[in-house]
Amino acid sequence: MFARNRILAQILMFLWITGGSSDRCPLNRVCSCQNLQGKLFADCSERHLTKASPFSEDVIGISFEKNNFTVIPQNLPEKLLYLDMSKNLLVSITQSALRRYKLLQNFSVSYIQLTEVTMGTFQSNLQLRELDVSHNMGLTIEVIHNISFDLKSSYIQRLNFENLHCTYGLSQIFKKYHVSNLKHTQLQELNIASNRIHSLEFGVLSLFPKSLRVFNIANNVLSYGFYIMEFSS
């Protein structure tokens, strides 16, 4: 949820400084909109929605948190920059789900019950800066390879893969193929906390991009291994 909280905080600060207002969204009477210098951020959270009503094209951000969507809506503005689908009823995200939203920079699908994110899902979303798929224990850490492959030529800066593995499942090894495609990105933060990881394959750390500043491996079951020498090198 780190990406969503940061964006919302920035929006609230902006509104406090500029005196932005909140009102019903044009064309959409279900959601409330915040005006950010002529661009709109729509809050549609906790409204028991299963489908999206139309939005005007000046809506650049939408929060659908805590609704009942089973798929990602395909009738949202094409120039959308921010989309929060966390705490909905999605089970899988396929290649066509985000193809329409090529300018998307921030996307969250945390706290759902996802079991699949297919390779190719994010291949059209090269503008992504922040992606949060955390707290989807049906995915396992194997989904990291699919996502990192799609984002190898993107502008990604922050990835949240926290708690993708069953609490009492088998312990895991974080391997080089999970992150090898991120080596030439501008990634700054990588979160793989709470995934029952007991070891890192030797050489994983050498594949991290030089831009990386935060690597969160908290709340795993790490044991002694050769990978420890990489931390001191």
Short mmCIF file of C-alpha atoms in Angstrom, two decimals:
data_model
loop_
_atom_site.label_atom_id
_atom_site.label_comp_id
_atom_site.label_asym_id
_atom_site.label_seq_id
_atom_site.Cartn_x
_atom_site.Cartn_y
_atom_site.Cartn_z
CA MET A 1 0.00 0.00 0.00
CA PHE A 2 3.09 2.21 0.11
CA ALA A 3 2.55 3.63 -3.41
CA ARG A 4 -1.09 4.49 -2.89
CA ASN A 5 -0.48 6.19 0.46
CA ARG A 6 2.32 8.31 -0.98
CA ILE A 7 0.22 9.45 -3.95
CA LEU A 8 -2.79 10.25 -1.78
CA ALA A 9 -0.59 12.22 0.61
CA GLN A 10 0.80 14.24 -2.30
CA ILE A 11 -2.70 14.96 -3.57
CA LEU A 12 -3.95 16.06 -0.15
CA MET A 13 -0.91 18.32 0.31
CA PHE A 14 -1.45 19.82 -3.13
CA LEU A 15 -5.10 20.50 -2.36
CA TRP A 16 -4.24 22.08 0.98
CA ILE A 17 -1.74 24.41 -0.69
CA THR A 18 -3.87 25.31 -3.71
CA GLY A 19 -7.30 25.23 -2.08
CA GLY A 20 -8.57 22.45 -4.36
CA SER A 21 -12.21 21.47 -4.02
CA SER A 22 -14.17 18.21 -3.85
CA ASP A 23 -17.40 17.67 -5.77
CA ARG A 24 -19.25 15.12 -7.86
CA CYS A 25 -17.37 14.08 -10.99
CA PRO A 26 -18.57 15.30 -14.40
CA LEU A 27 -20.53 12.52 -16.18
CA ASN A 28 -20.23 10.36 -13.06
CA ARG A 29 -22.52 11.10 -10.13
CA VAL A 30 -21.34 8.12 -8.09
CA CYS A 31 -17.81 9.32 -7.36
CA SER A 32 -16.40 12.49 -5.85
CA CYS A 33 -13.64 14.39 -7.64
CA GLN A 34 -10.74 16.51 -6.45
CA ASN A 35 -9.69 19.28 -8.81
CA LEU A 36 -5.93 19.58 -9.33
CA GLN A 37 -5.37 22.57 -11.60
CA GLY A 38 -7.91 21.43 -14.16
CA LYS A 39 -7.20 17.70 -13.79
CA LEU A 40 -9.44 15.50 -11.69
CA PHE A 41 -8.78 12.73 -9.18
CA ALA A 42 -11.87 10.54 -8.61
CA ASP A 43 -12.58 8.82 -5.31
CA CYS A 44 -14.93 5.89 -5.95
CA SER A 45 -13.91 3.81 -2.95
CA GLU A 46 -16.35 1.78 -0.82
CA ARG A 47 -19.39 2.19 -3.07
CA HIS A 48 -20.21 -1.49 -3.73
CA LEU A 49 -19.45 -1.03 -7.43
CA THR A 50 -19.27 -3.91 -9.90
CA LYS A 51 -18.79 -1.74 -13.00
CA ALA A 52 -17.58 1.76 -13.76
CA SER A 53 -19.74 4.61 -14.98
CA PRO A 54 -18.27 6.94 -17.63
CA PHE A 55 -15.69 9.56 -16.65
CA SER A 56 -14.69 12.76 -18.42
CA GLU A 57 -11.28 12.72 -20.10
CA ASP A 58 -9.82 15.20 -17.60
CA VAL A 59 -9.92 12.53 -14.87
CA ILE A 60 -6.30 11.39 -14.45
CA GLY A 61 -6.62 9.30 -11.30
CA ILE A 62 -9.27 6.92 -9.93
CA SER A 63 -9.50 4.99 -6.68
CA PHE A 64 -11.84 1.98 -6.80
CA GLU A 65 -10.58 0.63 -3.48
CA LYS A 66 -12.98 -1.63 -1.54
CA ASN A 67 -15.52 -2.39 -4.25
CA ASN A 68 -16.74 -5.56 -5.98
CA PHE A 69 -15.01 -5.46 -9.38
CA THR A 70 -14.09 -8.83 -10.88
CA VAL A 71 -12.30 -7.30 -13.89
CA ILE A 72 -10.49 -4.04 -14.60
CA PRO A 73 -12.92 -1.61 -16.28
CA GLN A 74 -12.23 -0.86 -19.94
CA ASN A 75 -14.23 2.37 -20.18
CA LEU A 76 -11.93 4.61 -18.13
CA PRO A 77 -10.09 7.61 -19.63
CA GLU A 78 -7.24 6.45 -21.87
CA LYS A 79 -4.84 9.01 -20.37
CA LEU A 80 -5.29 7.69 -16.83
CA LEU A 81 -2.15 8.04 -14.69
CA TYR A 82 -3.28 6.48 -11.41
CA LEU A 83 -5.55 3.49 -10.79
CA ASP A 84 -6.25 1.78 -7.48
CA MET A 85 -8.12 -1.55 -7.70
CA SER A 86 -7.09 -2.84 -4.28
CA LYS A 87 -9.53 -4.78 -2.09
CA ASN A 88 -11.78 -5.88 -4.95
CA LEU A 89 -12.73 -9.33 -6.24
CA LEU A 90 -10.28 -9.80 -9.10
CA VAL A 91 -8.79 -13.28 -9.45
CA SER A 92 -6.51 -12.81 -12.46
CA ILE A 93 -5.06 -10.03 -14.61
CA THR A 94 -4.49 -10.91 -18.26
CA GLN A 95 -2.62 -9.31 -21.16
CA SER A 96 -5.54 -7.19 -22.33
CA ALA A 97 -6.53 -5.81 -18.91
CA LEU A 98 -4.31 -2.69 -18.98
CA ARG A 99 -3.52 -2.37 -22.67
CA ARG A 100 -5.84 0.62 -23.02
CA TYR A 101 -4.02 2.60 -20.31
CA LYS A 102 -0.59 3.09 -21.81
CA LEU A 103 0.19 6.23 -19.77
CA LEU A 104 -0.52 4.61 -16.42
CA GLN A 105 2.14 5.52 -13.83
CA ASN A 106 0.76 4.13 -10.59
CA PHE A 107 -1.24 0.90 -10.25
CA SER A 108 -2.35 -1.00 -7.16
CA VAL A 109 -4.06 -4.39 -6.87
CA SER A 110 -3.14 -5.17 -3.27
CA TYR A 111 -5.24 -7.10 -0.78
CA ILE A 112 -7.32 -9.01 -3.33
CA GLN A 113 -7.24 -12.76 -4.00
CA LEU A 114 -5.21 -12.75 -7.17
CA THR A 115 -3.95 -16.12 -8.33
CA GLU A 116 -2.53 -15.08 -11.70
CA VAL A 117 -0.79 -12.19 -13.42
CA THR A 118 0.15 -13.45 -16.86
CA MET A 119 3.32 -12.49 -18.67
CA GLY A 120 2.49 -9.62 -21.00
CA THR A 121 0.05 -7.93 -18.62
CA PHE A 122 2.26 -4.84 -18.26
CA GLN A 123 4.01 -4.90 -21.64
CA SER A 124 2.02 -1.82 -22.78
CA ASN A 125 2.56 0.08 -19.52
CA LEU A 126 6.12 1.28 -19.92
CA GLN A 127 5.31 4.55 -18.11
CA LEU A 128 4.70 2.74 -14.83
CA ARG A 129 6.60 4.22 -11.89
CA GLU A 130 4.93 2.40 -9.00
CA LEU A 131 3.30 -1.03 -8.89
CA ASP A 132 1.74 -2.67 -5.83
CA VAL A 133 0.58 -6.30 -6.01
CA SER A 134 1.20 -6.99 -2.33
CA HIS A 135 -0.87 -9.20 -0.03
CA ASN A 136 -2.08 -11.59 -2.72
CA MET A 137 -1.01 -14.91 -1.26
CA GLY A 138 -2.30 -16.92 -4.21
CA LEU A 139 0.37 -15.50 -6.50
CA THR A 140 3.59 -16.71 -4.83
CA ILE A 141 6.91 -15.06 -5.61
CA GLU A 142 6.97 -16.70 -9.04
CA VAL A 143 4.81 -13.84 -10.32
CA ILE A 144 7.82 -11.54 -9.87
CA HIS A 145 9.44 -13.02 -12.98
CA ASN A 146 6.36 -12.35 -15.13
CA ILE A 147 6.09 -8.77 -13.95
CA SER A 148 9.79 -7.93 -14.10
CA PHE A 149 9.99 -9.31 -17.65
CA ASP A 150 7.23 -6.92 -18.76
CA LEU A 151 8.84 -3.94 -17.02
CA LYS A 152 12.43 -4.40 -18.21
CA SER A 153 12.18 -1.35 -20.51
CA SER A 154 9.86 0.69 -18.31
CA TYR A 155 10.33 3.68 -15.99
CA ILE A 156 9.52 1.59 -12.92
CA GLN A 157 10.84 3.00 -9.64
CA ARG A 158 8.98 1.13 -6.88
CA LEU A 159 7.77 -2.47 -6.75
CA ASN A 160 5.83 -3.95 -3.85
CA PHE A 161 5.77 -7.77 -3.74
CA GLU A 162 5.13 -8.10 -0.01
CA ASN A 163 3.22 -11.15 1.26
CA LEU A 164 2.65 -13.09 -1.95
CA HIS A 165 3.21 -16.43 -0.28
CA CYS A 166 1.06 -18.44 2.10
CA THR A 167 2.07 -17.88 5.72
CA TYR A 168 2.51 -21.60 6.39
CA GLY A 169 3.66 -22.62 2.91
CA LEU A 170 7.02 -24.08 1.95
CA SER A 171 10.02 -21.78 2.30
CA GLN A 172 11.30 -20.18 -0.89
CA ILE A 173 14.56 -19.28 -2.59
CA PHE A 174 14.71 -15.84 -4.20
CA LYS A 175 16.47 -16.57 -7.49
CA LYS A 176 18.31 -14.60 -10.15
CA TYR A 177 15.63 -15.10 -12.79
CA HIS A 178 13.15 -13.32 -10.53
CA VAL A 179 14.95 -9.99 -10.94
CA SER A 180 17.39 -10.31 -13.84
CA ASN A 181 15.14 -8.23 -16.10
CA LEU A 182 15.26 -5.29 -13.69
CA LYS A 183 19.02 -4.78 -13.97
CA HIS A 184 18.80 -1.93 -16.49
CA THR A 185 15.78 -0.15 -15.01
CA GLN A 186 15.76 2.87 -12.68
CA LEU A 187 14.20 0.90 -9.82
CA GLN A 188 14.64 2.59 -6.43
CA GLU A 189 12.61 0.41 -4.05
CA LEU A 190 11.99 -3.33 -4.04
CA ASN A 191 9.84 -4.92 -1.32
CA ILE A 192 9.78 -8.73 -0.98
CA ALA A 193 8.95 -8.85 2.74
CA SER A 194 6.85 -11.64 4.29
CA ASN A 195 7.28 -14.30 1.59
CA ARG A 196 8.86 -17.16 3.58
CA ILE A 197 12.13 -16.64 1.72
CA HIS A 198 14.90 -18.61 3.42
CA SER A 199 17.73 -17.82 1.01
CA LEU A 200 18.83 -15.70 -1.91
CA GLU A 201 20.54 -17.36 -4.83
CA PHE A 202 24.17 -16.24 -4.96
CA GLY A 203 24.42 -13.49 -7.59
CA VAL A 204 20.96 -12.01 -7.06
CA LEU A 205 22.27 -8.80 -5.51
CA SER A 206 24.64 -8.22 -8.42
CA LEU A 207 21.63 -8.09 -10.73
CA PHE A 208 19.99 -5.22 -8.89
CA PRO A 209 20.11 -1.88 -10.75
CA LYS A 210 22.56 0.69 -9.42
CA SER A 211 19.62 3.01 -8.76
CA LEU A 212 18.19 0.72 -6.03
CA ARG A 213 18.11 2.42 -2.62
CA VAL A 214 15.67 0.27 -0.61
CA PHE A 215 15.55 -3.53 -0.55
CA ASN A 216 13.04 -4.80 2.02
CA ILE A 217 13.41 -8.47 3.00
CA ALA A 218 11.89 -8.16 6.47
CA ASN A 219 9.76 -10.86 8.06
CA ASN A 220 11.17 -13.74 6.02
CA VAL A 221 12.83 -16.93 7.31
CA LEU A 222 16.36 -16.21 6.13
CA SER A 223 19.08 -18.68 6.97
CA TYR A 224 22.85 -18.48 6.62
CA GLY A 225 24.15 -18.74 3.05
CA PHE A 226 26.80 -17.51 0.63
CA TYR A 227 24.47 -14.65 -0.39
CA ILE A 228 25.40 -12.91 2.87
CA MET A 229 28.86 -12.17 1.44
CA GLU A 230 27.22 -10.14 -1.32
CA PHE A 231 25.80 -7.69 1.20
CA SER A 232 29.29 -6.75 2.30
CA SER A 233 30.81 -6.56 -1.17
#
